[in-house]
mmCIF file of C-alpha atoms in Angstrom:
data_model
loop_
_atom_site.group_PDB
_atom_site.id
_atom_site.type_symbol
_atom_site.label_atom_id
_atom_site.label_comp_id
_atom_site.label_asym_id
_atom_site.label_seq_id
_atom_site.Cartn_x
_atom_site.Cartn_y
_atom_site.Cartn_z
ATOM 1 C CA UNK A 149 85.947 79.890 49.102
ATOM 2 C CA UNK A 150 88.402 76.787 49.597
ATOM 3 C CA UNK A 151 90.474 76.499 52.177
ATOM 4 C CA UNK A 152 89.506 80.105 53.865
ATOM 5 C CA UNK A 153 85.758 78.996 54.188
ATOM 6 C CA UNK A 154 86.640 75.428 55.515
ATOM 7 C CA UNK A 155 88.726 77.216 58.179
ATOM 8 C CA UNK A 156 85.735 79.594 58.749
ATOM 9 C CA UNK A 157 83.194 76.755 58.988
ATOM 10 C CA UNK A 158 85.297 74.664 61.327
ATOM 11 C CA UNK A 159 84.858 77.658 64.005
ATOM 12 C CA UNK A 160 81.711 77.034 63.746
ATOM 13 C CA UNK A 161 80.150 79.904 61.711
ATOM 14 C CA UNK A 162 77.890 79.486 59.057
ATOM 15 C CA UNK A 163 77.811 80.788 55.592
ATOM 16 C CA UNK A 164 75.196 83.591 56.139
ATOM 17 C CA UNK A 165 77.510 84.617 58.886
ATOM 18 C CA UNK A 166 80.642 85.223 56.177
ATOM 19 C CA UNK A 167 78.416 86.498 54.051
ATOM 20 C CA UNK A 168 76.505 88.981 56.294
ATOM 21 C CA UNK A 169 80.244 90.364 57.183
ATOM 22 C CA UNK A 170 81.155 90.346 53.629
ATOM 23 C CA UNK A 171 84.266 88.163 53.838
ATOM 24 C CA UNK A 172 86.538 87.427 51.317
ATOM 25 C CA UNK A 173 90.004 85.770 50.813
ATOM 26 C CA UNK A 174 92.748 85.208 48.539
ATOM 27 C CA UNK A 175 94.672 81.917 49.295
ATOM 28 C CA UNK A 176 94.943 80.812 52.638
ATOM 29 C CA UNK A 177 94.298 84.558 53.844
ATOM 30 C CA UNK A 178 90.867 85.943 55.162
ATOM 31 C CA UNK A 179 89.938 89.150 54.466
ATOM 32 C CA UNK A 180 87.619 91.362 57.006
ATOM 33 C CA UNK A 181 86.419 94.520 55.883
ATOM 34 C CA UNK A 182 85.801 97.142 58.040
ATOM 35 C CA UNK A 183 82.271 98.267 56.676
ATOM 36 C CA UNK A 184 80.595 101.961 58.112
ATOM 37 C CA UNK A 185 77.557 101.671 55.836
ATOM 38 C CA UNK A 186 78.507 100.732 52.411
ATOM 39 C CA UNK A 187 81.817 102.617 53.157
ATOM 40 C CA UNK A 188 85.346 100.927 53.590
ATOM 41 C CA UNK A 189 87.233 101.752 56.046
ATOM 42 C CA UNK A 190 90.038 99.041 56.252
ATOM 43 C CA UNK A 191 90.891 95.758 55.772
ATOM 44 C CA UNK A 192 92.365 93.149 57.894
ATOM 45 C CA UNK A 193 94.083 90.199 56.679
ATOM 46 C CA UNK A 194 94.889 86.606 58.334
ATOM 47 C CA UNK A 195 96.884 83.428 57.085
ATOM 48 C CA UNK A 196 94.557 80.411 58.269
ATOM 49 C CA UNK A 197 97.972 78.330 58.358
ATOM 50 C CA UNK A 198 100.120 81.300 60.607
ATOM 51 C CA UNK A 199 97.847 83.102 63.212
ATOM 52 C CA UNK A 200 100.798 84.980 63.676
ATOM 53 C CA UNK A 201 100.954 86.977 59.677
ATOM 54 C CA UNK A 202 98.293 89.421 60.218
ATOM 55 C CA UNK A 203 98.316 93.160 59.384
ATOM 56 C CA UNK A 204 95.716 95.840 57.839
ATOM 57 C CA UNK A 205 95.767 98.332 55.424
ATOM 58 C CA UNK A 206 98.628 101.189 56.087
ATOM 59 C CA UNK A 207 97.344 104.794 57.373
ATOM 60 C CA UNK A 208 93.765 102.720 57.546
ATOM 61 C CA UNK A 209 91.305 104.443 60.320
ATOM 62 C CA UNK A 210 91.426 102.731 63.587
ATOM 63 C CA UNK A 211 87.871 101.674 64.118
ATOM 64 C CA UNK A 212 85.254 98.736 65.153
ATOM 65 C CA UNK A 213 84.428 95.590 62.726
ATOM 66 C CA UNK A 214 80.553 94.870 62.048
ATOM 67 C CA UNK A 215 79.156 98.529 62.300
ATOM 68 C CA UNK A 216 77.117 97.976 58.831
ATOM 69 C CA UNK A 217 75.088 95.276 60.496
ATOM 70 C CA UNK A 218 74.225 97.790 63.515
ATOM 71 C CA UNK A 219 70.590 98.797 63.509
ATOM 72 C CA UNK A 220 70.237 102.707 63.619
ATOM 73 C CA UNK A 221 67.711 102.051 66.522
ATOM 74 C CA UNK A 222 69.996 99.592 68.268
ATOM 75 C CA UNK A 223 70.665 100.754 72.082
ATOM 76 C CA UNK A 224 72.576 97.172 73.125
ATOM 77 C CA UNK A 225 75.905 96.297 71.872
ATOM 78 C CA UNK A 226 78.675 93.717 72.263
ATOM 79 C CA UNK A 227 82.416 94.589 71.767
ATOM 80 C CA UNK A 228 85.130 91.496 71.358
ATOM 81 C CA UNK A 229 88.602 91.554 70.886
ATOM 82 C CA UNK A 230 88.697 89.939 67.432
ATOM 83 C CA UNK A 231 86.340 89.590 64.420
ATOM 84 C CA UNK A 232 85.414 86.151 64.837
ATOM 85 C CA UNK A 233 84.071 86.640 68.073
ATOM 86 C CA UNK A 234 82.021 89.033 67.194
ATOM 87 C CA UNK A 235 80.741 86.934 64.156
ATOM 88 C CA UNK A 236 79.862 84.471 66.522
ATOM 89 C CA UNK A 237 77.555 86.816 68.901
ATOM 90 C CA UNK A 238 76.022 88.261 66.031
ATOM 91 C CA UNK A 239 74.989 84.550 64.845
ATOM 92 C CA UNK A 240 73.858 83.676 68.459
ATOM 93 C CA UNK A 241 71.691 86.927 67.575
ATOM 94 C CA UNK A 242 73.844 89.561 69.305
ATOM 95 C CA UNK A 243 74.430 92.632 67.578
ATOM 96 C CA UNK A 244 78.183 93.058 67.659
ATOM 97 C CA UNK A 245 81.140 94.823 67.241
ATOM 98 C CA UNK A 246 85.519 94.158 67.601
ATOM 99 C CA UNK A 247 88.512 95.866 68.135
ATOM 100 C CA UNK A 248 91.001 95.888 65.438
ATOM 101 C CA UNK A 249 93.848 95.635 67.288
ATOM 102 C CA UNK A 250 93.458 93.396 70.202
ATOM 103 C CA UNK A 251 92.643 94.105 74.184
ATOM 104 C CA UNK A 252 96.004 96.911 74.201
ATOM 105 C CA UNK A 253 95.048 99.294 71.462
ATOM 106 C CA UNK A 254 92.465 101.558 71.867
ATOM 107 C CA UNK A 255 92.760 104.136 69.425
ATOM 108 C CA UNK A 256 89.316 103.092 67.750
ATOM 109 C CA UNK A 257 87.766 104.561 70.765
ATOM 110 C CA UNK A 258 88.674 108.169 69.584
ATOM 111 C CA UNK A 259 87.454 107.456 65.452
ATOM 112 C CA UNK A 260 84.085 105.633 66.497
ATOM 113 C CA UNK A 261 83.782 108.030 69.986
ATOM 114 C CA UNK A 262 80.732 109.578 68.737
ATOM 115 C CA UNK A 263 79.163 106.735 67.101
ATOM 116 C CA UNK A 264 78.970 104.878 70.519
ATOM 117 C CA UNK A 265 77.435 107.073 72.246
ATOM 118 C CA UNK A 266 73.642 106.459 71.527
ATOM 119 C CA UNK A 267 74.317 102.793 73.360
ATOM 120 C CA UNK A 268 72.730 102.567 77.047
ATOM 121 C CA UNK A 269 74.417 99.765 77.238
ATOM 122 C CA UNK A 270 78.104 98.214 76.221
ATOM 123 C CA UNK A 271 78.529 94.560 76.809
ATOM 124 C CA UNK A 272 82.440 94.109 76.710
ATOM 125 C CA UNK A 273 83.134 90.481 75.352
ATOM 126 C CA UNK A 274 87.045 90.566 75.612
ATOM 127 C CA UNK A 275 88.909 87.550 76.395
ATOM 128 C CA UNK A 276 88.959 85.771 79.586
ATOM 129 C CA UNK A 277 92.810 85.831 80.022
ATOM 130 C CA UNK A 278 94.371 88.645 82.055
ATOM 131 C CA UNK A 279 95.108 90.880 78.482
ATOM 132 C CA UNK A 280 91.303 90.813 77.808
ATOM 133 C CA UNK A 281 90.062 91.233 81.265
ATOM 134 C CA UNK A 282 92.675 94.278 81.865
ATOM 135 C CA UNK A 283 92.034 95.887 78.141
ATOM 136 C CA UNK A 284 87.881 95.900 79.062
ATOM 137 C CA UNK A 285 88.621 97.162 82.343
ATOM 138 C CA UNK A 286 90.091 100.182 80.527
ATOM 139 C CA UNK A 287 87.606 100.051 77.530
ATOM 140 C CA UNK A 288 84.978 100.404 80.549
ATOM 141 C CA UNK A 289 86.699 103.124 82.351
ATOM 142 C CA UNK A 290 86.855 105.332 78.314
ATOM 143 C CA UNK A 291 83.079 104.396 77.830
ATOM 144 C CA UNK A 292 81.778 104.790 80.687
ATOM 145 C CA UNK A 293 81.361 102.367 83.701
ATOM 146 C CA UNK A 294 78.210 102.684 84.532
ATOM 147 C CA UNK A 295 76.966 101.471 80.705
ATOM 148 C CA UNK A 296 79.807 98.771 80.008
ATOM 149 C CA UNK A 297 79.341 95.482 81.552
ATOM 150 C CA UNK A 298 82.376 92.833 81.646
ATOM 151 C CA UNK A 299 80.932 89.015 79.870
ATOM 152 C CA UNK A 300 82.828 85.979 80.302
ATOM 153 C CA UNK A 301 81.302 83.070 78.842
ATOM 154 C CA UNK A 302 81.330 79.907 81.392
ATOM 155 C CA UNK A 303 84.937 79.426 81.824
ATOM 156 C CA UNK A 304 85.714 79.640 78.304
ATOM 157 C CA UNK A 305 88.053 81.708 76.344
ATOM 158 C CA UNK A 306 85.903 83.581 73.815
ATOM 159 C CA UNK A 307 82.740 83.580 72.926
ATOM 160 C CA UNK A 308 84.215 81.792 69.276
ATOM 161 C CA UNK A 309 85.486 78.983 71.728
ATOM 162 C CA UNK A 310 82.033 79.014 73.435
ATOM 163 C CA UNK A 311 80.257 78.109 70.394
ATOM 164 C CA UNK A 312 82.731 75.724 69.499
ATOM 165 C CA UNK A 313 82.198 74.169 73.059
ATOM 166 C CA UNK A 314 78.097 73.967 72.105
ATOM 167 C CA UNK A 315 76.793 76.658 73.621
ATOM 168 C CA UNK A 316 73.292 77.791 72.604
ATOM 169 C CA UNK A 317 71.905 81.124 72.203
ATOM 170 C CA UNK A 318 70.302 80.645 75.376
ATOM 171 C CA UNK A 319 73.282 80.113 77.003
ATOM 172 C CA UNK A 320 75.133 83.254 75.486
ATOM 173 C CA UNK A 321 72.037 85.241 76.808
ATOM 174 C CA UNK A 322 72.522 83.596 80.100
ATOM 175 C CA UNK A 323 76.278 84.702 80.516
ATOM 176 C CA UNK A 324 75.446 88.102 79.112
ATOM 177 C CA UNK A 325 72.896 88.620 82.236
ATOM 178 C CA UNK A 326 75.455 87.361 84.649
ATOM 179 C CA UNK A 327 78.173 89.649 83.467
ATOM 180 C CA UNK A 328 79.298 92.806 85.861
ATOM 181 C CA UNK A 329 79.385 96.364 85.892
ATOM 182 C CA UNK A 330 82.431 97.890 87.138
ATOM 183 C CA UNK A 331 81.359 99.927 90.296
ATOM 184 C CA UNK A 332 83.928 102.339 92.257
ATOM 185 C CA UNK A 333 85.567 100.946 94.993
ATOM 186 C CA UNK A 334 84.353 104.019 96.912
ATOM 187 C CA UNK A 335 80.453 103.152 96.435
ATOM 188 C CA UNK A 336 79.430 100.032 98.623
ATOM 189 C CA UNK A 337 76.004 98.282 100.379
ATOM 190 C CA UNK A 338 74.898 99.621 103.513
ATOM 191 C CA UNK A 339 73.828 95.589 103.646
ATOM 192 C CA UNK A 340 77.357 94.786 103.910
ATOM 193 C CA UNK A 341 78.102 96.201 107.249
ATOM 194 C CA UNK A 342 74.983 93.996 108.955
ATOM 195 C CA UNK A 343 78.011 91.917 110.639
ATOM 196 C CA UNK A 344 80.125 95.059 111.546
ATOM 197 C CA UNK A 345 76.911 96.831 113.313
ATOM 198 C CA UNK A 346 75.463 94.246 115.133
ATOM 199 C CA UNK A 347 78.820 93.570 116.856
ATOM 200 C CA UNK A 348 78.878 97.156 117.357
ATOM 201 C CA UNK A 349 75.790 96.330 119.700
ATOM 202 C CA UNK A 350 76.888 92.903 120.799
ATOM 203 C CA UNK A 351 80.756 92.614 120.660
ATOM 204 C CA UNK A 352 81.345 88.458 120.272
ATOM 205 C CA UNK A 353 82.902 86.974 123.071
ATOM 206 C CA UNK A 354 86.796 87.234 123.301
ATOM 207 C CA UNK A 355 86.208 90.674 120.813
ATOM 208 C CA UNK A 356 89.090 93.493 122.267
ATOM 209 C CA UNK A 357 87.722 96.673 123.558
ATOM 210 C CA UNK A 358 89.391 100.038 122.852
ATOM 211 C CA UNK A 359 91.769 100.962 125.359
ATOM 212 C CA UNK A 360 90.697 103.047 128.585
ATOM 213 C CA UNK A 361 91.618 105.986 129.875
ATOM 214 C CA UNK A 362 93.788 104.754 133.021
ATOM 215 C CA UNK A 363 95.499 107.306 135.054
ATOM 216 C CA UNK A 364 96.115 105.564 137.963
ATOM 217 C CA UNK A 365 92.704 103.763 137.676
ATOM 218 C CA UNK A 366 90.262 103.161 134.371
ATOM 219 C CA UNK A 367 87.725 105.529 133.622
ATOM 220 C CA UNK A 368 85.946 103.555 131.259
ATOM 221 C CA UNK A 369 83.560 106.933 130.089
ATOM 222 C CA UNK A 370 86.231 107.540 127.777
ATOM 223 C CA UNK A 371 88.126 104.934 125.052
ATOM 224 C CA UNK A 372 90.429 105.649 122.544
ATOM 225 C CA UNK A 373 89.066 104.438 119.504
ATOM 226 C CA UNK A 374 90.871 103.435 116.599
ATOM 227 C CA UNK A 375 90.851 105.796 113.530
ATOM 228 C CA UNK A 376 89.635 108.861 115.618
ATOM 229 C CA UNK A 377 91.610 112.111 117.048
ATOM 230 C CA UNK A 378 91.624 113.462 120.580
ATOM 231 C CA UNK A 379 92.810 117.649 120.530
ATOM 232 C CA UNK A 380 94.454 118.551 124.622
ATOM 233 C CA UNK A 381 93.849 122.158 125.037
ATOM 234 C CA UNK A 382 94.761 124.722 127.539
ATOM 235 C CA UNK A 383 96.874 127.388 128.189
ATOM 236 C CA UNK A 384 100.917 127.569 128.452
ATOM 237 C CA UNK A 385 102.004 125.206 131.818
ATOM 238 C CA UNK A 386 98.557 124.098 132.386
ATOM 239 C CA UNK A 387 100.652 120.659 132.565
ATOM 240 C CA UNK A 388 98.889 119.182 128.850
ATOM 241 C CA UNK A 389 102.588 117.337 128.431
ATOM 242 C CA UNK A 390 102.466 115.858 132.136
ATOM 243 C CA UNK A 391 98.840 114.777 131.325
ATOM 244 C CA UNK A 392 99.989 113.181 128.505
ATOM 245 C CA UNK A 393 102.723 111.223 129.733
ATOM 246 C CA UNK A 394 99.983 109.959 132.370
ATOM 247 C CA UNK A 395 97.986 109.039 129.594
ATOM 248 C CA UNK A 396 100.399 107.360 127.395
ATOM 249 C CA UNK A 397 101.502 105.316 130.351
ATOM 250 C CA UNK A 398 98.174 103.851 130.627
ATOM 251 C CA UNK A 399 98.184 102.914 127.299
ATOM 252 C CA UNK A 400 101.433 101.675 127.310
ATOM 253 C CA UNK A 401 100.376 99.257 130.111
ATOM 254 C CA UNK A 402 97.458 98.166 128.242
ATOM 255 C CA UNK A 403 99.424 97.256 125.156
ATOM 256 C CA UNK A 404 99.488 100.191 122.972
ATOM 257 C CA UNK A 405 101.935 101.657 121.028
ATOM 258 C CA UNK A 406 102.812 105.147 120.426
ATOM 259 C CA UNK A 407 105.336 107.283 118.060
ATOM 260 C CA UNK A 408 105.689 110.568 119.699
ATOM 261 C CA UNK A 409 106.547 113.795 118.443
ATOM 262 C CA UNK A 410 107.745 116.941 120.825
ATOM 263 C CA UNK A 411 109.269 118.928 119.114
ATOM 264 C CA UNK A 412 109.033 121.557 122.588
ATOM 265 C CA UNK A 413 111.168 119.009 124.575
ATOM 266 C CA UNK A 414 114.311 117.249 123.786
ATOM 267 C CA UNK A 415 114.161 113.475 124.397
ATOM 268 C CA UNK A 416 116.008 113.402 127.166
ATOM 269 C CA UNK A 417 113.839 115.827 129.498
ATOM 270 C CA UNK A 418 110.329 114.230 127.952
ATOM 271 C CA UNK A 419 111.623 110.869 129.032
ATOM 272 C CA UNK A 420 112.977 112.173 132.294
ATOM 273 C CA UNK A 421 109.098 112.866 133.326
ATOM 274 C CA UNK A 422 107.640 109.956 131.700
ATOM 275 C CA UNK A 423 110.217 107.695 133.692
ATOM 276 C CA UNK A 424 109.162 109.642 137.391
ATOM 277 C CA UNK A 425 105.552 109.336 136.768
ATOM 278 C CA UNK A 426 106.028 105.464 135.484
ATOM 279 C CA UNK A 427 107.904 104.271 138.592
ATOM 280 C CA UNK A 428 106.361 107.668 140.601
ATOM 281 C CA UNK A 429 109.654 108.774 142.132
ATOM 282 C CA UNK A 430 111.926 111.716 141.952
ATOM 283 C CA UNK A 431 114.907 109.841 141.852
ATOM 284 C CA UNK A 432 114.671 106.014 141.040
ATOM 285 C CA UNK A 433 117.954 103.756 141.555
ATOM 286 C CA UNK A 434 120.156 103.289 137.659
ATOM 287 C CA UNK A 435 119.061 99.651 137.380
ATOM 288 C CA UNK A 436 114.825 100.678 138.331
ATOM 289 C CA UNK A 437 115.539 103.715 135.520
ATOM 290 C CA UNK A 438 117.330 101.273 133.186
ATOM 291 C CA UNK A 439 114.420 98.667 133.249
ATOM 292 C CA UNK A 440 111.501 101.444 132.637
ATOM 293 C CA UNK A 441 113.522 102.695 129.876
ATOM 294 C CA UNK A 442 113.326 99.020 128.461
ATOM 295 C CA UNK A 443 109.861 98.870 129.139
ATOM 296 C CA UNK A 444 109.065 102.136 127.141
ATOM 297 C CA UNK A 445 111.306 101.195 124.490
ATOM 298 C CA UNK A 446 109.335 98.191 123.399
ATOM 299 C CA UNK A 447 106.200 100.489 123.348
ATOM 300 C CA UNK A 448 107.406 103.849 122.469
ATOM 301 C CA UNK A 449 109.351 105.604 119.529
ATOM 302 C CA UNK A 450 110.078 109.264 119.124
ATOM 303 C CA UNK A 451 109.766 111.731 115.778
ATOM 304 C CA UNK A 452 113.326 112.829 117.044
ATOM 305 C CA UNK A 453 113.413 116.156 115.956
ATOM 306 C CA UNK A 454 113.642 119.224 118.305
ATOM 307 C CA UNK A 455 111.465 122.767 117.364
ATOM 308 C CA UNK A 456 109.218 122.749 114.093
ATOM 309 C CA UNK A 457 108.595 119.875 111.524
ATOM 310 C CA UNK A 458 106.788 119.846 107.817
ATOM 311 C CA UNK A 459 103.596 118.519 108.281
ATOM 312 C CA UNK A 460 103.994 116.090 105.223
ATOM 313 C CA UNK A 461 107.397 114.393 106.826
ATOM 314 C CA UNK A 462 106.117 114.012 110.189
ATOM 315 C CA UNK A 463 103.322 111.885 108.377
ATOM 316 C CA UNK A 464 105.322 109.755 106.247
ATOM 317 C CA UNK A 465 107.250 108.580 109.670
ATOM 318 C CA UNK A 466 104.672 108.120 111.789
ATOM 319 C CA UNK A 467 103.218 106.075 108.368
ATOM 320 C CA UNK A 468 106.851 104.277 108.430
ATOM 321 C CA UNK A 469 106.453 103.660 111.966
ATOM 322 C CA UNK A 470 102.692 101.912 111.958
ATOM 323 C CA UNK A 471 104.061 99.948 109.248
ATOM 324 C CA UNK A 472 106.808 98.994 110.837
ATOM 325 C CA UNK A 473 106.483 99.015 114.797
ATOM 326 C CA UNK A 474 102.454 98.434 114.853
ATOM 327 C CA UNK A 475 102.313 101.903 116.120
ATOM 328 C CA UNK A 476 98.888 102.176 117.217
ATOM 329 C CA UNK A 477 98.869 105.765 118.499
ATOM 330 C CA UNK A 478 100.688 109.175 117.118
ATOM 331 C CA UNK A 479 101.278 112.363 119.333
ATOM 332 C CA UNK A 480 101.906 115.572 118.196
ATOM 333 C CA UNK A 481 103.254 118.033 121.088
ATOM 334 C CA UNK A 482 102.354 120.469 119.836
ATOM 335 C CA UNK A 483 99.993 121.556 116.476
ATOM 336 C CA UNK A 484 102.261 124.888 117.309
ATOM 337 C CA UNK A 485 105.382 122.933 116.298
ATOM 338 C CA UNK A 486 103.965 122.484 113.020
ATOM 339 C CA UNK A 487 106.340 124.572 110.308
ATOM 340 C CA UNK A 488 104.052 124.757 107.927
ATOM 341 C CA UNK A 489 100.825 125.445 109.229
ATOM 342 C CA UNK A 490 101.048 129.256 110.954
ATOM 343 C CA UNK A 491 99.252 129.546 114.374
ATOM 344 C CA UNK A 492 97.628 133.163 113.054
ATOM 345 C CA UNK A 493 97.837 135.601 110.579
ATOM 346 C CA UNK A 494 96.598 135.618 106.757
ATOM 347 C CA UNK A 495 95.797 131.884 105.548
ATOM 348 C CA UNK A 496 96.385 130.374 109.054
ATOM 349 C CA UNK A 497 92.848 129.349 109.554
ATOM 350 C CA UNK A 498 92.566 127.597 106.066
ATOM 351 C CA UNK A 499 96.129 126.432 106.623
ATOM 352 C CA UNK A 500 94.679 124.573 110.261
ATOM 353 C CA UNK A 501 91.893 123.447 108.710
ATOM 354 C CA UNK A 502 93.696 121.583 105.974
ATOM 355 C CA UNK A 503 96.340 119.986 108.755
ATOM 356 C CA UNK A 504 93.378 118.582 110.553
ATOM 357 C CA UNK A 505 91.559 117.408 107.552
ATOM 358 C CA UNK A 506 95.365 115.550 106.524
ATOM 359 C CA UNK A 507 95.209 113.790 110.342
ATOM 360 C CA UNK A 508 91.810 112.471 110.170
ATOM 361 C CA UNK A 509 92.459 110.881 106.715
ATOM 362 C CA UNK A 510 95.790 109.603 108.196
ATOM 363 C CA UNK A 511 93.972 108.490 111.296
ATOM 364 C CA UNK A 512 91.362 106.445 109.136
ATOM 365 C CA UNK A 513 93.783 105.424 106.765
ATOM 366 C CA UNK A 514 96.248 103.866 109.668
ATOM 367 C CA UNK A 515 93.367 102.660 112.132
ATOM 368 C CA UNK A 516 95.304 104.464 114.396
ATOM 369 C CA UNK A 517 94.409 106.718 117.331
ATOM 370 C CA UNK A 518 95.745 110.535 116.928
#
């Protein structure tokens, strides 16, 4: 009564809504009692004149306000992040729940765990600020994403603020159908790719192609794509790391970038033969040696270690050097110099498998070529 219903009535609720909740006060505080049933569970009290003097009963149970008004055969309910809200959605004729401890707390999840699960669906009513949105986000992720959906209501606050703003039950229902489940980031639309696929088929105009093979001329049969691994087999002095200098250099000329790791060749000797196949002399003059080494060196960084390398560090720098350098392609001469995955012997296979599996993530990850 007094001053405590006044304050209730100018949010807009009406007296069947204090009363259905059971209400009371003493002063200028309001009393909400946490109701299972005819059982109570706590109380929370708030000063009308200080929003700031609230508190509930010490030791109380953490749980949700409103669950005596909760049909047993309900399957549909609303969770705000303070009583009033939830008076107001149960008045708009929304059966409806709140935290007792704002959009942070969410111990009431483990007392009232098993009382929320017969609900197919969870509409999570918190408040529009970046508290509320970031406490259902987590609510949602506890419950259950796939049965919680997030309700704002039309650029409002709360749904107390809503009512206060004239918005009708019909409008309430409204927002609750536009509200959003939280799906994984992982799980998308095939319908969203239309774009990607049809320039698959018809690249637009201007659109960059993946670069060619070009050893001495293109062979356009064979692009390195972006995100994809090529493996350069044969036996010992078949002449892969000659090849691959050939390769590279073709690249290199058609504006890639590489980090390089060899750890069979010390820097000096690998760019030795990449600087006679670039200028394709023996012996090239100091100044014609000093300006190919300034054109690799704006295309070109090593992994400058010499015999075997972790797996896991040679990663992290050629991560460090897409970052850093736009490194668009990553060498590894060769899979033997890796210390930690053995070329035979008990495990090795498993141990290969799970190297390859770690450069084709990297390789997707980076959008670079391997």
């Amino acid at each position: 009564n007094g001053a405590a219903l006044e304050w209730l009535t100018s949010r807009g609720l009406t007296e069947q809504t204090i009363a259905d909740f059971r209400l009371g006060s003493d002063g200028d505080i309001v009393c909400f009692p946490y109701l299972r049933s005819d059982e109570l569970v706590n109380i929370k009290r708030r000063s009308i004149s200080d929003k700031k003097r609230m508190w509930q009963e010490k030791d109380a149970e953490p749980c949700l306000f409103g669950w005596h008004l909760i049909e047993p055969k309900c399957r549909v309910v609303a969770i705000a992040e303070g009583e009033i809200d939830a008076m107001t959605l149960h008045q708009v004729g929304i059966p409806a729940l709140s935290v007792n401890q704002g959009a942070g707390n969410h111990q009431w999840i483990d007392s009232d765990w098993d009382r929320l699960q017969r609900f197919s669906e969870i509409l999570l009513c918190f408040d529009a600020d970046e508290a509320g949105q970031k406490g259902a986000r987590e609510v949602a992720r506890r419950l259950g994403t796939e049965r919680c959906k997030i309700v704002t209501f039309a650029g409002c606050k709360d749904a107390n603020d809503a009512l206060r703003d004239g918005m009708t039950p019909a409008m309430f229902a409204a927002c609750i159908e536009d509200g959003f489940y939280i799906a994984p980031d992982e799980l998308v639309s095939v319908g969203d790719f239309a774009d990607e696929v049809v320039a698959e088929f018809y690249p637009p105009e201007g659109a960059s192609f993946a670069p060619t093979l070009r050893i001495g001329v293109d062979h356009d049969w064979f692009r390195f794509r972006d995100s994809e691994i090529t493996i350069w087999t044969g036996h010992n002095g078949h002449g892969k790391t000659t090849l691959l200098g050939l390769v590279q250099l073709g690249l290199i000329e058609q504006g890639e970038k590489f980090c390089v790791f060899s750890g069979e060749m010390p820097p000096r000797k690998l760019l030795s033969r990449m600087a006679r196949q670039a200028c394709g002399m023996a012996e090239p003059t100091i100044p014609y040696l000093r300006y190919i080494m300034g054109w690799l060196g704006r295309s070109m960084w090593l992994f400058n270690v010499l015999g075997q390398a972790k797996a896991d560090r040679l990663l992290n720098v050629f991560a460090y050097a897409v970052r850093r350098h736009g490194v668009s392609h990553v060498v590894i001469d060769s899979l033997m110099m890796i210390e930690d995955v053995p070329e035979e012997g008990r495990g090795a296979l498993e141990a290969q498998r799970q190297f390859m599996n770690k450069l084709a993530a990297f390789a997707k990850i980076h959008r670079v070529h391997v």
